[in-house]
């Protein structure tokens, strides 16, 4: 049995830092887009129109029931056949957004459904248009009520970014794999990588907690 | 030297699918048992137990499953013993699933209104009877949709088992893809297999959700 | 929109069905400017449905309903116009939990009437003063007592300067000690000349300010009259039974 | 413990091979393990007089499998580098690969200088990777994929301008299409068998075996059958 | 557990704190067998806390509380014993939604008293008859009206044959017409000789059956007396104010 030897990992700390940075960037970008897709899909899936609901249903089910890696491959290797050539980072962000959007939309749908009908009626009784009601009466409390689930989903999205190493995105896992290849110190690399991911998740959670307090102060009030 | 992507390969991938389903069963059973333990710790009145569970959930949820599995399988050598691949999988997946199920189930238990617990206590029901006859039956209805949703992700995550040398569906796809150099076709086939396994489950979960919400 | 006479609400043979169930049966009602009407009746008798039809939250199926001079025809335009000119107060307040008290009162004037933020704030402050809680303007609804929340809801409805105020059991979700403060606010409103239709079982309130009490059962108006006459000598058997029940 | 004695005693050698790296490790039309690494493993088992058990492994598991005793040796197109040799022991080389640049036939690429500003695909953690990383001129955009199929797919779908590949893979591509061609060789690199550190008896036996197999021409035959070329000489150390 | 005299509940200088907040301040109370006590007072005055301490849903911090002869010492045994001998009815019913009406009434006798299923069913049926809804036995709570649900809750509590019944605003979540049926059931109980402590603001109920009315404010019992005396001439200023408020 080899004793653990971290020197080969530590000497490449600069590359790990680059990897962490890229992981953070693509994950944050994907979270923003996934949220946007999620809101849109949730609204469509709650519409009375079958023609709008059905595509959303298909989207959500196909994405949730197939491996993420396949979605990544299709976007990176498949789209060029249709004339759309994305660089690896853009392809990764797109794939993660689509993947995250499917889960996010289900969460947001639940949030919108949890809004008391009375709230919507109050908006109507005040003469607000449906769009105004959605924007000012429904969306914010809906997001507020499902915020913890959204954060949990975002954490999974962050962790899923490790998959895009398959299309040559030099994020954290990919850098880790490179170092493994060079040093053959797999256990050492994984231990360090795991620590970094836990730290990233902690940072994300912390940031989201602050954000929650800023965006939804009314959740934390007591009489 | 390139092979044509043929029916033979599809059969090969079907054997991988068999492994995937077997692994999923192991993960679901192990995860449910470990998840129950963690849930009980998490909702227990003992602050130390609940705190340990909380830290556990945080760390394991934040660690990529591949790394957890890697440490379970290869890390044991550093402790001076070896484990069989299936043991490592059962352990790693149980630990991983426990962290998520513990969270989901705790939420479900806590979302049963306090009045229910008080109603039971006021009748003189013991803590265990209250849990068994009053809280859990109601929590199960709340917990079922997210639990089923997580199970689907768990099934897809069994693809990581290739790291301990098990030739499950994704690994067969890798092997075939590298033999035929047709990754798109091969992975699409694999995706279809996953879909056929998972879609009925999510559909079931949707039905359930609808039925429970009325 | 000829408002030549003083009629604010006029219903003629209004019927409303939920599927096969008839919730309103040939309802005739005329409410003039400045009147205060109290509607009572057993649960499920159609009280809420009636006032929800009046502000177009529900669409009636037959009969004529003219509110603030606008015939409710089911068109978007008539619905919008009626909703702007009616104010509604719900049993459960239905304040927007994510907005402060004053924001609750500003959002409709800004988004519906197109008021500027400053204008809306000034209006909102005026009405919060009217319901005696100007000092709560920057709190969130959850920080207020039930009675205070309901008064905010009244101020919010008033902030659109409606021609008629509709109340649907505004005090029945309140702790007994808070009922009083909301009723007092409503009495002031009525005495200040507002047109009001109130679904309520607060008989003392009815005695104090109602011009007419309307008793409904199974979707129909069974009896209508001055409060004293109605309470002391209800004409119908059903009204007698009902009054016996709620005045335990 | 002495691994060599153990192998003989239990009558079985467990060899870690990746079955997803043709032509080294793969499955044949009957879905049986095949390829150059498999052929060498068969010869070794034959000469040890023991049964052969092949354990399929993904690239991250190659070394941990070895160091945690899950396998006796690793034959997995393991390129020899000084840093890697700190983690495991290498036997003498069983094959010397030539790293080629492959690019569309129409592309004007003749030297490392021509790759500057271009996207060059390579399979992560392979010798190909090590070499191009080492040799590429500043400004070359190296993109690493997880396996050869993805690397080749990147070339086919135009996501990279060129790839670095071993001779065998290059041969295979050329057999399939003439849209791509070998441009030039970057360097030669030897590949060995991986042994746990300290397993000197087994290491010595394998070196002896490799010398004998070379002398009998069986290594060359395996190279010919699976890789399509035969090395003139194998470096020894 | 000597029950030699007829005292069912005896509190001496009972204090209860939530953190630093004192919810009960030196409460003294003695309730004898067969008595009906009505507790009233403003929101937050500690009424619920008092009866929750009596059936050990909350643990008091100082003073002595003896219920059915058992000193509530905080031990598991004393808590269990007291909960078996007290029945509680909540404002929101707290029926178990996943059980039918009769199952709601059978679970405690079976699990706590170890009755057989048949025995428990017979008992449950008896009490469902007592509250006049034997025909609803196999429905689920959600299929019943609020008044019916509360009567099931009463039957469920009775099924343990408690020595004292505790009611925490049992009618305040009900529609006005349903209040009557629940109060009628409670009146029957009281007249049948049950020992009852009821938090309620139904003053007619208090007049009809209460042996004593207790007025609480800020955790303390301010006043206690016969209903007529209390309502007509409350001694304390606070009680006067309070009564003025709830009897709008
Ligand atoms: N959206 C709806 N769909 C179907 N039936 C409805 C709907 N809204 C109301 N109803 C039915 O119409 C009838 C009248 O309801 P409404 O709410 O107007 O009664 P109410 O007099 O306000 O009663 P309550 O005192 O309980 O508020 C009831 O039987 C009710 O079940
Ligand atoms: N679990 C608790 N934690 C902290 N404070 C509490 C808790 N329960 C009650 N209190 C506080 O104790 C005080 C008394 O509460 P209690 O519920 O006994 O009042 P109440 O008289 O029943 O009022 P209501 O009429 O509103 O039911 C209140 O100020 C309340 O905020
Ligand atoms: Mg109503
Ligand atoms: Mg209370």
PDB file of N, CA and C in Angstrom, chain E residues 1 40 42 67:
ATOM      1  N   UNK E   1     -51.917   8.281  44.927  1.00  0.00           N
ATOM      2  CA  UNK E   1     -53.044   8.750  44.145  1.00  0.00           C
ATOM      3  C   UNK E   1     -54.319   8.775  44.978  1.00  0.00           C
ATOM      4  N   UNK E  40     -61.798  32.948  30.734  1.00  0.00           N
ATOM      5  CA  UNK E  40     -61.775  33.927  29.653  1.00  0.00           C
ATOM      6  C   UNK E  40     -60.687  34.960  29.910  1.00  0.00           C
ATOM      7  N   UNK E  42     -58.140  38.257  27.600  1.00  0.00           N
ATOM      8  CA  UNK E  42     -57.645  38.687  26.293  1.00  0.00           C
ATOM      9  C   UNK E  42     -56.653  37.700  25.682  1.00  0.00           C
ATOM     10  N   UNK E  67     -53.126  16.979  39.497  1.00  0.00           N
ATOM     11  CA  UNK E  67     -54.262  16.709  38.619  1.00  0.00           C
ATOM     12  C   UNK E  67     -54.725  15.284  38.849  1.00  0.00           C
TER      13      UNK E  67
END
